[in-house]
Amino acid sequence: MRIDIVTLFPELCDTFLSASILGRAREKNLFEAHCHQIRDYTKNKQRQTDDYPYGGGCGMVLYAQPIADCLREVQRQCEEQGRARPHIVFMTAAGQPYNETTARRLASYDSLTLVCGHYEGIDERVIEAFGDEEISIGDYVLTGGELASLVVADSVLRLQPGVLAEEKGYEEESYWDGLIEYPQYTRPEVWEGRAVPPVLLTGDHNKIDAWRGQRSRERTRLRRPDLYEAWCESHPIARIPRWKRSERAQLIRTDAQFDAAAALLTGEQGEECAAARENLMAKRSAGWAFYLHSMGETPDALVGVCHKTGEIAQLFVKSDAREQGIGTKMLDFALKKLSEHGSPWLNVENSNTAAIGLFRRMGFVPDANEDKGENLVMRYCGKKTEKL
Ligand code: ADE
């Protein structure tokens, strides 16, 4: 890739592109960068680059002519190299907001030219004549477009093959998949009384990946609800796997089934199990129906529905039966049982991002009117699912 920066401060831009990771990559010819002085293309004696704005007002406006001539020279050089016509971007506070999606799009051009404005702006006619697009790096005004062009250059060049030491690097990090990055830790294991999350020391990569994914979704949902919303939208809707022959969901009626459900929820036979059983029985008296899922003989999942209120609760899958779509199937099953309700609802812990993600993909949305502190109320708002 070739990148050109058209600016009144080429040395400043060049220094940045020669330092650190980009500097090393530039030396290895992993990309080509050229910074052009607008002043070199002026045609007046004073080498003046700007003038007062027509119609009055404060500040100065950059002339169209030197920028146009400089851009023509860049186009000529690209042609000479047998490159594609450069994609020309004007950096202005009035441009389209910049993000990683735009960075990835710009990274796909063989030649990219960034034009930096200064003072009050650039004569609009040169933007009309040469600009493929205008980009703003944020809702604030800079004294010039140099920092903005370097932000764009940096985020685009690091995506070029070989620039980052580990190719995999950028695929995992923030915004690549629309999520904020999970927290990172390095030595020592305990720093000023703060320990590294134990899961990271287990060496179990499945567990570590699951933890990182969960933290990433949780952070995004809490810190950047806009990104989280977009991520949910762009991620596959939940697919409901087919029920296997050996698989069924049965209404819990007998004592033995209540025992099995309580044991499933608590994973044991003791006091906790007895309390869980009491709780299920009390709910049944209040109008709840519970369904036990089993594969062959062994119960491995549970769900409860309340026909009176349209609530779904106690959706639970035994740990060794997870990741097989059983939770999805049981939720779909519960929704069908509650088909008389317009919008069945459920309560979920705010920290349970895997469940929240599943519920969203199944068509549940957070209920804005229900603030339950640690818990989130989600309502079913229509079909988002498809059959596998
Ligand atoms: N020039 C001045 N402010 C700018 C901004 N926010 N983004 C891009 N270029 C600019």
mmCIF file of C-alpha atoms and ligand atoms in Angstrom:
data_model
loop_
_atom_site.group_PDB
_atom_site.id
_atom_site.type_symbol
_atom_site.label_atom_id
_atom_site.label_comp_id
_atom_site.label_asym_id
_atom_site.label_seq_id
_atom_site.Cartn_x
_atom_site.Cartn_y
_atom_site.Cartn_z
ATOM 1 C CA MET A 1 0.000 0.000 0.000
ATOM 2 C CA ARG A 2 1.043 3.586 -0.681
ATOM 3 C CA ILE A 3 -0.114 6.365 1.619
ATOM 4 C CA ASP A 4 0.312 10.084 0.863
ATOM 5 C CA ILE A 5 -0.278 12.942 3.277
ATOM 6 C CA VAL A 6 -0.832 16.415 1.844
ATOM 7 C CA THR A 7 -0.058 18.923 4.590
ATOM 8 C CA LEU A 8 1.603 22.152 5.719
ATOM 9 C CA PHE A 9 3.632 20.056 8.218
ATOM 10 C CA PRO A 10 5.165 17.154 6.272
ATOM 11 C CA GLU A 11 8.123 16.758 8.684
ATOM 12 C CA LEU A 12 5.787 16.280 11.611
ATOM 13 C CA CYS A 13 3.822 13.580 9.771
ATOM 14 C CA ASP A 14 6.977 11.933 8.467
ATOM 15 C CA THR A 15 8.487 11.728 11.961
ATOM 16 C CA PHE A 16 5.441 9.870 13.212
ATOM 17 C CA LEU A 17 5.453 7.429 10.293
ATOM 18 C CA SER A 18 9.165 6.722 10.892
ATOM 19 C CA ALA A 19 8.833 5.818 14.562
ATOM 20 C CA SER A 20 8.115 2.591 16.421
ATOM 21 C CA ILE A 21 6.069 -0.181 14.781
ATOM 22 C CA LEU A 22 5.167 1.824 11.664
ATOM 23 C CA GLY A 23 8.769 3.012 11.263
ATOM 24 C CA ARG A 24 10.075 -0.567 11.309
ATOM 25 C CA ALA A 25 7.417 -1.702 8.858
ATOM 26 C CA ARG A 26 8.197 1.256 6.580
ATOM 27 C CA GLU A 27 11.892 0.335 6.587
ATOM 28 C CA LYS A 28 10.960 -3.197 5.581
ATOM 29 C CA ASN A 29 8.912 -1.728 2.694
ATOM 30 C CA LEU A 30 5.702 -3.221 4.041
ATOM 31 C CA PHE A 31 4.127 0.076 2.951
ATOM 32 C CA GLU A 32 5.229 3.259 1.220
ATOM 33 C CA ALA A 33 4.547 6.696 2.750
ATOM 34 C CA HIS A 34 5.062 10.187 1.295
ATOM 35 C CA CYS A 35 4.353 13.484 3.018
ATOM 36 C CA HIS A 36 3.927 16.480 0.693
ATOM 37 C CA GLN A 37 4.360 20.173 1.495
ATOM 38 C CA ILE A 38 1.346 22.135 0.178
ATOM 39 C CA ARG A 39 3.481 25.309 0.148
ATOM 40 C CA ASP A 40 5.750 23.791 -2.538
ATOM 41 C CA TYR A 41 2.833 24.003 -4.974
ATOM 42 C CA THR A 42 1.961 27.696 -4.443
ATOM 43 C CA LYS A 43 2.337 30.048 -7.381
ATOM 44 C CA ASN A 44 2.607 33.403 -5.573
ATOM 45 C CA LYS A 45 5.865 35.118 -4.595
ATOM 46 C CA GLN A 46 5.208 34.914 -0.868
ATOM 47 C CA ARG A 47 4.396 31.190 -1.090
ATOM 48 C CA GLN A 48 1.170 32.040 0.658
ATOM 49 C CA THR A 49 -1.163 29.072 1.142
ATOM 50 C CA ASP A 50 -4.313 30.759 2.459
ATOM 51 C CA ASP A 51 -6.469 33.852 2.296
ATOM 52 C CA TYR A 52 -9.450 35.580 3.885
ATOM 53 C CA PRO A 53 -12.804 33.879 3.436
ATOM 54 C CA TYR A 54 -15.259 35.333 0.920
ATOM 55 C CA GLY A 55 -18.236 36.714 2.806
ATOM 56 C CA GLY A 56 -16.111 37.640 5.796
ATOM 57 C CA GLY A 57 -15.644 35.850 9.097
ATOM 58 C CA CYS A 58 -12.648 34.988 11.162
ATOM 59 C CA GLY A 59 -9.705 32.801 10.209
ATOM 60 C CA MET A 60 -8.120 31.961 6.898
ATOM 61 C CA VAL A 61 -9.051 29.442 4.221
ATOM 62 C CA LEU A 62 -6.542 27.257 2.324
ATOM 63 C CA TYR A 63 -6.336 27.991 -1.427
ATOM 64 C CA ALA A 64 -7.689 25.321 -3.775
ATOM 65 C CA GLN A 65 -4.859 25.632 -6.339
ATOM 66 C CA PRO A 66 -1.787 24.378 -4.390
ATOM 67 C CA ILE A 67 -3.746 21.463 -2.960
ATOM 68 C CA ALA A 68 -5.087 20.565 -6.409
ATOM 69 C CA ASP A 69 -1.614 20.701 -7.979
ATOM 70 C CA CYS A 70 -0.168 18.616 -5.174
ATOM 71 C CA LEU A 71 -2.933 16.016 -5.624
ATOM 72 C CA ARG A 72 -2.292 15.936 -9.379
ATOM 73 C CA GLU A 73 1.364 15.209 -8.640
ATOM 74 C CA VAL A 74 0.388 12.356 -6.298
ATOM 75 C CA GLN A 75 -1.933 10.973 -9.002
ATOM 76 C CA ARG A 76 0.899 11.210 -11.534
ATOM 77 C CA GLN A 77 3.337 9.368 -9.257
ATOM 78 C CA CYS A 78 0.823 6.600 -8.606
ATOM 79 C CA GLU A 79 0.185 6.201 -12.302
ATOM 80 C CA GLU A 80 3.910 6.073 -12.950
ATOM 81 C CA GLN A 81 4.204 3.239 -10.446
ATOM 82 C CA GLY A 82 1.412 1.373 -12.172
ATOM 83 C CA ARG A 83 -0.796 1.827 -9.129
ATOM 84 C CA ALA A 84 -4.538 2.395 -8.962
ATOM 85 C CA ARG A 85 -5.802 5.997 -8.884
ATOM 86 C CA PRO A 86 -5.438 7.131 -5.239
ATOM 87 C CA HIS A 87 -8.501 7.266 -3.023
ATOM 88 C CA ILE A 88 -8.525 10.860 -1.737
ATOM 89 C CA VAL A 89 -9.780 11.692 1.754
ATOM 90 C CA PHE A 90 -10.065 15.210 3.172
ATOM 91 C CA MET A 91 -9.674 15.359 6.956
ATOM 92 C CA THR A 92 -12.303 17.798 8.253
ATOM 93 C CA ALA A 93 -14.329 18.172 11.421
ATOM 94 C CA ALA A 94 -17.421 18.125 9.186
ATOM 95 C CA GLY A 95 -16.627 14.688 7.725
ATOM 96 C CA GLN A 96 -18.175 11.309 8.418
ATOM 97 C CA PRO A 97 -17.238 9.861 11.831
ATOM 98 C CA TYR A 98 -14.255 7.526 11.672
ATOM 99 C CA ASN A 99 -14.307 3.990 13.052
ATOM 100 C CA GLU A 100 -12.692 0.572 12.604
ATOM 101 C CA THR A 101 -15.082 -0.391 9.817
ATOM 102 C CA THR A 102 -13.878 2.628 7.820
ATOM 103 C CA ALA A 103 -10.248 1.785 8.694
ATOM 104 C CA ARG A 104 -10.732 -1.701 7.238
ATOM 105 C CA ARG A 105 -12.324 -0.276 4.094
ATOM 106 C CA LEU A 106 -9.527 2.286 3.614
ATOM 107 C CA ALA A 107 -6.924 -0.438 4.231
ATOM 108 C CA SER A 108 -8.137 -2.211 1.109
ATOM 109 C CA TYR A 109 -7.062 0.630 -1.250
ATOM 110 C CA ASP A 110 -3.765 0.233 -3.029
ATOM 111 C CA SER A 111 -3.194 3.970 -2.718
ATOM 112 C CA LEU A 112 -4.682 6.309 -0.136
ATOM 113 C CA THR A 113 -4.174 10.090 0.031
ATOM 114 C CA LEU A 114 -5.055 12.109 3.128
ATOM 115 C CA VAL A 115 -5.404 15.883 2.847
ATOM 116 C CA CYS A 116 -4.962 17.970 6.006
ATOM 117 C CA GLY A 117 -6.798 21.258 6.337
ATOM 118 C CA HIS A 118 -5.566 24.120 8.495
ATOM 119 C CA TYR A 119 -6.901 27.389 9.895
ATOM 120 C CA GLU A 120 -10.616 27.767 9.216
ATOM 121 C CA GLY A 121 -10.742 25.191 6.452
ATOM 122 C CA ILE A 122 -10.150 24.430 2.799
ATOM 123 C CA ASP A 123 -11.728 26.065 -0.254
ATOM 124 C CA GLU A 124 -14.759 23.822 -0.820
ATOM 125 C CA ARG A 125 -14.174 23.634 -4.579
ATOM 126 C CA VAL A 126 -11.025 21.514 -4.260
ATOM 127 C CA ILE A 127 -12.876 19.093 -1.985
ATOM 128 C CA GLU A 128 -15.666 18.866 -4.585
ATOM 129 C CA ALA A 129 -13.197 18.373 -7.421
ATOM 130 C CA PHE A 130 -10.862 15.813 -5.815
ATOM 131 C CA GLY A 131 -12.406 14.399 -2.645
ATOM 132 C CA ASP A 132 -13.733 10.843 -2.581
ATOM 133 C CA GLU A 133 -14.824 11.401 1.011
ATOM 134 C CA GLU A 134 -14.411 13.608 4.090
ATOM 135 C CA ILE A 135 -13.596 12.061 7.440
ATOM 136 C CA SER A 136 -13.753 13.423 10.990
ATOM 137 C CA ILE A 137 -11.956 11.585 13.802
ATOM 138 C CA GLY A 138 -14.385 12.864 16.438
ATOM 139 C CA ASP A 139 -16.791 15.574 17.460
ATOM 140 C CA TYR A 140 -14.190 18.170 18.388
ATOM 141 C CA VAL A 141 -12.211 20.684 16.351
ATOM 142 C CA LEU A 142 -8.445 20.373 15.919
ATOM 143 C CA THR A 143 -6.184 23.210 14.811
ATOM 144 C CA GLY A 144 -5.294 21.183 11.735
ATOM 145 C CA GLY A 145 -5.887 17.859 10.047
ATOM 146 C CA GLU A 146 -2.395 16.435 10.747
ATOM 147 C CA LEU A 147 -3.279 14.550 13.921
ATOM 148 C CA ALA A 148 -6.453 13.309 12.251
ATOM 149 C CA SER A 149 -4.547 12.080 9.184
ATOM 150 C CA LEU A 150 -2.041 10.305 11.429
ATOM 151 C CA VAL A 151 -4.831 8.622 13.364
ATOM 152 C CA VAL A 152 -6.233 7.346 10.073
ATOM 153 C CA ALA A 153 -2.790 6.395 8.710
ATOM 154 C CA ASP A 154 -1.892 4.507 11.895
ATOM 155 C CA SER A 155 -5.145 2.570 12.098
ATOM 156 C CA VAL A 156 -5.019 1.705 8.385
ATOM 157 C CA LEU A 157 -1.318 0.795 8.151
ATOM 158 C CA ARG A 158 -1.372 -1.517 11.131
ATOM 159 C CA LEU A 159 -3.896 -3.635 9.216
ATOM 160 C CA GLN A 160 -1.419 -4.187 6.356
ATOM 161 C CA PRO A 161 0.008 -7.720 6.279
ATOM 162 C CA GLY A 162 3.204 -8.041 8.295
ATOM 163 C CA VAL A 163 2.992 -4.677 10.091
ATOM 164 C CA LEU A 164 1.950 -6.218 13.395
ATOM 165 C CA ALA A 165 4.314 -8.897 14.654
ATOM 166 C CA GLU A 166 1.485 -11.353 15.116
ATOM 167 C CA GLU A 167 -0.951 -11.356 12.249
ATOM 168 C CA LYS A 168 -3.634 -12.670 14.587
ATOM 169 C CA GLY A 169 -3.184 -9.599 16.799
ATOM 170 C CA TYR A 170 -5.772 -7.303 15.380
ATOM 171 C CA GLU A 171 -8.404 -9.928 14.714
ATOM 172 C CA GLU A 172 -8.856 -10.518 18.414
ATOM 173 C CA GLU A 173 -8.899 -7.000 19.659
ATOM 174 C CA SER A 174 -11.402 -4.240 20.209
ATOM 175 C CA TYR A 175 -13.764 -3.305 17.447
ATOM 176 C CA TRP A 176 -12.544 -6.027 15.131
ATOM 177 C CA ASP A 177 -15.672 -7.977 15.819
ATOM 178 C CA GLY A 178 -17.553 -4.975 17.130
ATOM 179 C CA LEU A 179 -16.761 -5.694 20.799
ATOM 180 C CA ILE A 180 -14.493 -3.966 23.296
ATOM 181 C CA GLU A 181 -11.441 -5.975 24.269
ATOM 182 C CA TYR A 182 -11.322 -8.146 27.371
ATOM 183 C CA PRO A 183 -8.970 -7.004 30.185
ATOM 184 C CA GLN A 184 -5.310 -8.021 29.891
ATOM 185 C CA TYR A 185 -2.793 -8.883 32.628
ATOM 186 C CA THR A 186 0.936 -9.564 32.773
ATOM 187 C CA ARG A 187 3.462 -10.396 35.516
ATOM 188 C CA PRO A 188 3.485 -10.338 38.488
ATOM 189 C CA GLU A 189 0.602 -12.632 39.422
ATOM 190 C CA VAL A 190 -0.239 -10.388 42.381
ATOM 191 C CA TRP A 191 0.418 -6.654 42.100
ATOM 192 C CA GLU A 192 -0.202 -4.408 45.130
ATOM 193 C CA GLY A 193 -2.680 -6.950 46.483
ATOM 194 C CA ARG A 194 -4.552 -7.371 43.189
ATOM 195 C CA ALA A 195 -4.437 -10.895 41.764
ATOM 196 C CA VAL A 196 -4.727 -11.903 38.136
ATOM 197 C CA PRO A 197 -8.092 -13.682 37.509
ATOM 198 C CA PRO A 198 -7.341 -17.354 38.358
ATOM 199 C CA VAL A 199 -8.801 -18.728 35.101
ATOM 200 C CA LEU A 200 -5.912 -17.116 33.174
ATOM 201 C CA LEU A 201 -3.416 -19.252 35.101
ATOM 202 C CA THR A 202 -5.153 -22.574 34.379
ATOM 203 C CA GLY A 203 -3.634 -23.105 30.918
ATOM 204 C CA ASP A 204 -7.082 -24.336 29.796
ATOM 205 C CA HIS A 205 -7.562 -22.440 26.524
ATOM 206 C CA ASN A 206 -11.228 -23.291 26.111
ATOM 207 C CA LYS A 207 -11.945 -21.879 29.550
ATOM 208 C CA ILE A 208 -9.751 -18.829 28.933
ATOM 209 C CA ASP A 209 -11.466 -18.104 25.605
ATOM 210 C CA ALA A 210 -14.885 -18.452 27.207
ATOM 211 C CA TRP A 211 -13.871 -16.077 30.030
ATOM 212 C CA ARG A 212 -12.444 -13.522 27.613
ATOM 213 C CA GLY A 213 -15.524 -13.659 25.401
ATOM 214 C CA GLN A 214 -17.766 -13.196 28.412
ATOM 215 C CA ARG A 215 -15.747 -10.202 29.737
ATOM 216 C CA SER A 216 -15.663 -8.680 26.289
ATOM 217 C CA ARG A 217 -19.453 -8.872 25.859
ATOM 218 C CA GLU A 218 -20.034 -7.692 29.433
ATOM 219 C CA ARG A 219 -17.752 -4.653 29.047
ATOM 220 C CA THR A 220 -19.264 -3.731 25.717
ATOM 221 C CA ARG A 221 -22.811 -4.012 27.028
ATOM 222 C CA LEU A 222 -22.084 -1.883 30.097
ATOM 223 C CA ARG A 223 -19.676 0.684 28.593
ATOM 224 C CA ARG A 224 -20.827 0.953 25.000
ATOM 225 C CA PRO A 225 -24.485 -0.031 24.701
ATOM 226 C CA ASP A 226 -24.460 1.407 21.146
ATOM 227 C CA LEU A 227 -21.733 -1.033 20.046
ATOM 228 C CA TYR A 228 -23.383 -3.895 21.907
ATOM 229 C CA GLU A 229 -26.705 -3.219 20.205
ATOM 230 C CA ALA A 230 -24.985 -3.208 16.796
ATOM 231 C CA TRP A 231 -23.076 -6.384 17.679
ATOM 232 C CA CYS A 232 -26.279 -8.204 18.644
ATOM 233 C CA GLU A 233 -27.888 -7.062 15.413
ATOM 234 C CA SER A 234 -24.980 -8.203 13.272
ATOM 235 C CA HIS A 235 -24.602 -11.551 14.945
ATOM 236 C CA PRO A 236 -26.411 -14.586 13.753
ATOM 237 C CA ILE A 237 -29.877 -15.006 15.076
ATOM 238 C CA ALA A 238 -30.221 -18.000 17.333
ATOM 239 C CA ARG A 239 -30.649 -21.192 15.426
ATOM 240 C CA ILE A 240 -32.788 -23.754 17.112
ATOM 241 C CA PRO A 241 -31.235 -27.154 16.729
ATOM 242 C CA ARG A 242 -33.486 -30.092 15.904
ATOM 243 C CA TRP A 243 -34.568 -32.282 18.775
ATOM 244 C CA LYS A 244 -32.811 -35.611 18.676
ATOM 245 C CA ARG A 245 -34.735 -38.875 18.918
ATOM 246 C CA SER A 246 -33.429 -39.592 22.410
ATOM 247 C CA GLU A 247 -34.286 -36.120 23.617
ATOM 248 C CA ARG A 248 -37.456 -34.865 25.268
ATOM 249 C CA ALA A 249 -38.913 -32.336 27.676
ATOM 250 C CA GLN A 250 -41.384 -33.637 30.229
ATOM 251 C CA LEU A 251 -43.710 -31.818 32.566
ATOM 252 C CA ILE A 252 -42.563 -32.412 36.134
ATOM 253 C CA ARG A 253 -45.349 -34.146 38.038
ATOM 254 C CA THR A 254 -43.952 -36.886 40.244
ATOM 255 C CA ASP A 255 -41.945 -36.646 43.462
ATOM 256 C CA ALA A 256 -39.078 -38.432 41.746
ATOM 257 C CA GLN A 257 -39.062 -35.795 39.011
ATOM 258 C CA PHE A 258 -39.022 -32.966 41.583
ATOM 259 C CA ASP A 259 -36.105 -34.703 43.310
ATOM 260 C CA ALA A 260 -34.264 -34.960 40.001
ATOM 261 C CA ALA A 261 -34.921 -31.291 39.143
ATOM 262 C CA ALA A 262 -33.680 -30.086 42.558
ATOM 263 C CA ALA A 263 -30.577 -32.285 42.307
ATOM 264 C CA LEU A 264 -29.931 -30.920 38.836
ATOM 265 C CA LEU A 265 -30.146 -27.319 40.032
ATOM 266 C CA THR A 266 -27.899 -27.799 43.054
ATOM 267 C CA GLY A 267 -25.727 -30.657 41.841
ATOM 268 C CA GLU A 268 -26.118 -32.479 45.160
ATOM 269 C CA GLN A 269 -28.446 -34.183 47.610
ATOM 270 C CA GLY A 270 -27.978 -32.101 50.763
ATOM 271 C CA GLU A 271 -29.806 -29.206 52.431
ATOM 272 C CA GLU A 272 -29.429 -26.959 49.450
ATOM 273 C CA CYS A 273 -31.151 -29.554 47.333
ATOM 274 C CA ALA A 274 -34.062 -29.800 49.768
ATOM 275 C CA ALA A 275 -34.455 -26.006 49.705
ATOM 276 C CA ALA A 276 -34.450 -25.999 45.893
ATOM 277 C CA ARG A 277 -37.127 -28.698 45.910
ATOM 278 C CA GLU A 278 -39.269 -26.643 48.345
ATOM 279 C CA ASN A 279 -38.902 -23.636 46.087
ATOM 280 C CA LEU A 280 -39.982 -25.551 42.983
ATOM 281 C CA MET A 281 -42.993 -27.039 44.814
ATOM 282 C CA ALA A 282 -44.032 -23.598 46.123
ATOM 283 C CA LYS A 283 -43.825 -22.168 42.634
ATOM 284 C CA ARG A 284 -45.872 -25.011 41.243
ATOM 285 C CA SER A 285 -48.589 -24.184 43.781
ATOM 286 C CA ALA A 286 -48.438 -20.597 42.527
ATOM 287 C CA GLY A 287 -49.165 -21.716 38.968
ATOM 288 C CA TRP A 288 -45.731 -22.535 37.535
ATOM 289 C CA ALA A 289 -45.069 -25.511 35.260
ATOM 290 C CA PHE A 290 -41.582 -27.013 35.131
ATOM 291 C CA TYR A 291 -40.171 -29.112 32.338
ATOM 292 C CA LEU A 292 -37.242 -31.456 32.678
ATOM 293 C CA HIS A 293 -35.114 -32.110 29.629
ATOM 294 C CA SER A 294 -33.417 -35.424 29.230
ATOM 295 C CA MET A 295 -31.247 -37.163 26.730
ATOM 296 C CA GLY A 296 -32.054 -40.852 27.172
ATOM 297 C CA GLU A 297 -32.491 -41.491 30.876
ATOM 298 C CA THR A 298 -30.499 -38.643 32.372
ATOM 299 C CA PRO A 299 -32.151 -35.287 33.108
ATOM 300 C CA ASP A 300 -29.764 -32.488 32.105
ATOM 301 C CA ALA A 301 -31.812 -29.293 31.800
ATOM 302 C CA LEU A 302 -34.804 -27.510 33.260
ATOM 303 C CA VAL A 303 -37.128 -24.652 32.443
ATOM 304 C CA GLY A 304 -40.135 -23.158 34.202
ATOM 305 C CA VAL A 305 -43.025 -21.133 32.783
ATOM 306 C CA CYS A 306 -45.771 -19.204 34.536
ATOM 307 C CA HIS A 307 -48.931 -19.047 32.463
ATOM 308 C CA LYS A 308 -50.454 -16.437 34.790
ATOM 309 C CA THR A 309 -47.718 -13.844 34.277
ATOM 310 C CA GLY A 310 -45.919 -14.960 31.122
ATOM 311 C CA GLU A 311 -42.636 -15.315 33.013
ATOM 312 C CA ILE A 312 -39.935 -17.815 32.129
ATOM 313 C CA ALA A 313 -37.524 -18.868 34.878
ATOM 314 C CA GLN A 314 -35.188 -21.554 36.092
ATOM 315 C CA LEU A 315 -33.688 -22.079 32.634
ATOM 316 C CA PHE A 316 -30.767 -24.271 33.543
ATOM 317 C CA VAL A 317 -28.466 -26.647 31.681
ATOM 318 C CA LYS A 318 -26.108 -28.991 33.537
ATOM 319 C CA SER A 319 -22.506 -27.916 32.987
ATOM 320 C CA ASP A 320 -21.460 -31.038 31.075
ATOM 321 C CA ALA A 321 -24.464 -30.710 28.736
ATOM 322 C CA ARG A 322 -23.761 -27.120 27.694
ATOM 323 C CA GLU A 323 -22.692 -25.855 24.258
ATOM 324 C CA GLN A 324 -25.079 -28.298 22.523
ATOM 325 C CA GLY A 325 -28.022 -25.987 21.989
ATOM 326 C CA ILE A 326 -30.099 -27.511 24.781
ATOM 327 C CA GLY A 327 -30.681 -24.106 26.446
ATOM 328 C CA THR A 328 -31.822 -22.664 23.111
ATOM 329 C CA LYS A 329 -34.207 -25.562 22.559
ATOM 330 C CA MET A 330 -35.640 -25.292 26.079
ATOM 331 C CA LEU A 331 -36.144 -21.542 25.735
ATOM 332 C CA ASP A 332 -37.912 -22.065 22.403
ATOM 333 C CA PHE A 333 -39.980 -24.774 24.084
ATOM 334 C CA ALA A 334 -40.917 -22.385 26.932
ATOM 335 C CA LEU A 335 -41.904 -19.656 24.452
ATOM 336 C CA LYS A 336 -44.190 -22.110 22.676
ATOM 337 C CA LYS A 337 -45.774 -23.090 25.987
ATOM 338 C CA LEU A 338 -46.456 -19.402 26.621
ATOM 339 C CA SER A 339 -47.783 -18.739 23.126
ATOM 340 C CA GLU A 340 -50.916 -17.157 24.636
ATOM 341 C CA HIS A 341 -48.712 -14.306 25.965
ATOM 342 C CA GLY A 342 -47.772 -11.445 23.627
ATOM 343 C CA SER A 343 -44.411 -10.883 25.244
ATOM 344 C CA PRO A 344 -43.151 -13.481 27.689
ATOM 345 C CA TRP A 345 -40.389 -12.149 29.920
ATOM 346 C CA LEU A 346 -37.584 -13.257 32.167
ATOM 347 C CA ASN A 347 -35.113 -12.012 34.703
ATOM 348 C CA VAL A 348 -31.396 -12.444 34.152
ATOM 349 C CA GLU A 349 -28.350 -11.464 36.184
ATOM 350 C CA ASN A 350 -26.598 -8.463 34.662
ATOM 351 C CA SER A 351 -23.274 -10.322 34.762
ATOM 352 C CA ASN A 352 -24.565 -13.363 32.846
ATOM 353 C CA THR A 353 -23.623 -12.042 29.426
ATOM 354 C CA ALA A 354 -23.726 -15.430 27.704
ATOM 355 C CA ALA A 355 -27.392 -15.804 28.691
ATOM 356 C CA ILE A 356 -28.184 -12.182 27.818
ATOM 357 C CA GLY A 357 -26.612 -12.724 24.379
ATOM 358 C CA LEU A 358 -28.709 -15.856 23.812
ATOM 359 C CA PHE A 359 -31.900 -14.106 24.925
ATOM 360 C CA ARG A 360 -31.233 -11.184 22.586
ATOM 361 C CA ARG A 361 -30.581 -13.473 19.660
ATOM 362 C CA MET A 362 -33.820 -15.267 20.474
ATOM 363 C CA GLY A 363 -35.718 -11.970 20.242
ATOM 364 C CA PHE A 364 -35.702 -10.726 23.847
ATOM 365 C CA VAL A 365 -34.899 -7.056 24.536
ATOM 366 C CA PRO A 366 -34.065 -5.363 27.833
ATOM 367 C CA ASP A 367 -37.108 -3.753 29.422
ATOM 368 C CA ALA A 368 -36.258 -0.080 29.843
ATOM 369 C CA ASN A 369 -38.949 0.410 32.517
ATOM 370 C CA GLU A 370 -37.660 -2.274 34.838
ATOM 371 C CA ASP A 371 -34.560 -1.381 36.805
ATOM 372 C CA LYS A 372 -33.783 -4.286 39.085
ATOM 373 C CA GLY A 373 -30.217 -3.431 40.061
ATOM 374 C CA GLU A 374 -28.224 -6.633 39.654
ATOM 375 C CA ASN A 375 -30.881 -8.127 37.404
ATOM 376 C CA LEU A 376 -32.165 -7.277 33.998
ATOM 377 C CA VAL A 377 -35.740 -7.863 32.860
ATOM 378 C CA MET A 378 -35.940 -8.928 29.227
ATOM 379 C CA ARG A 379 -39.110 -9.251 27.163
ATOM 380 C CA TYR A 380 -39.720 -11.348 24.102
ATOM 381 C CA CYS A 381 -40.493 -9.032 21.208
ATOM 382 C CA GLY A 382 -41.014 -11.346 18.318
ATOM 383 C CA LYS A 383 -39.414 -14.057 16.331
ATOM 384 C CA LYS A 384 -35.740 -13.748 15.560
ATOM 385 C CA THR A 385 -34.992 -17.421 15.415
ATOM 386 C CA GLU A 386 -34.698 -19.936 12.634
ATOM 387 C CA LYS A 387 -34.736 -23.702 12.537
ATOM 388 C CA LEU A 388 -31.597 -25.663 11.838
HETATM 389 N N1 ADE B 1 -9.663 18.928 11.346
HETATM 390 C C1 ADE B 1 -10.058 19.658 12.401
HETATM 391 N N2 ADE B 1 -10.784 18.938 13.260
HETATM 392 C C2 ADE B 1 -10.860 17.672 12.729
HETATM 393 C C3 ADE B 1 -11.483 16.468 13.152
HETATM 394 N N3 ADE B 1 -12.194 16.383 14.273
HETATM 395 N N4 ADE B 1 -11.344 15.387 12.366
HETATM 396 C C4 ADE B 1 -10.662 15.458 11.205
HETATM 397 N N5 ADE B 1 -10.048 16.560 10.765
HETATM 398 C C5 ADE B 1 -10.161 17.667 11.524
#
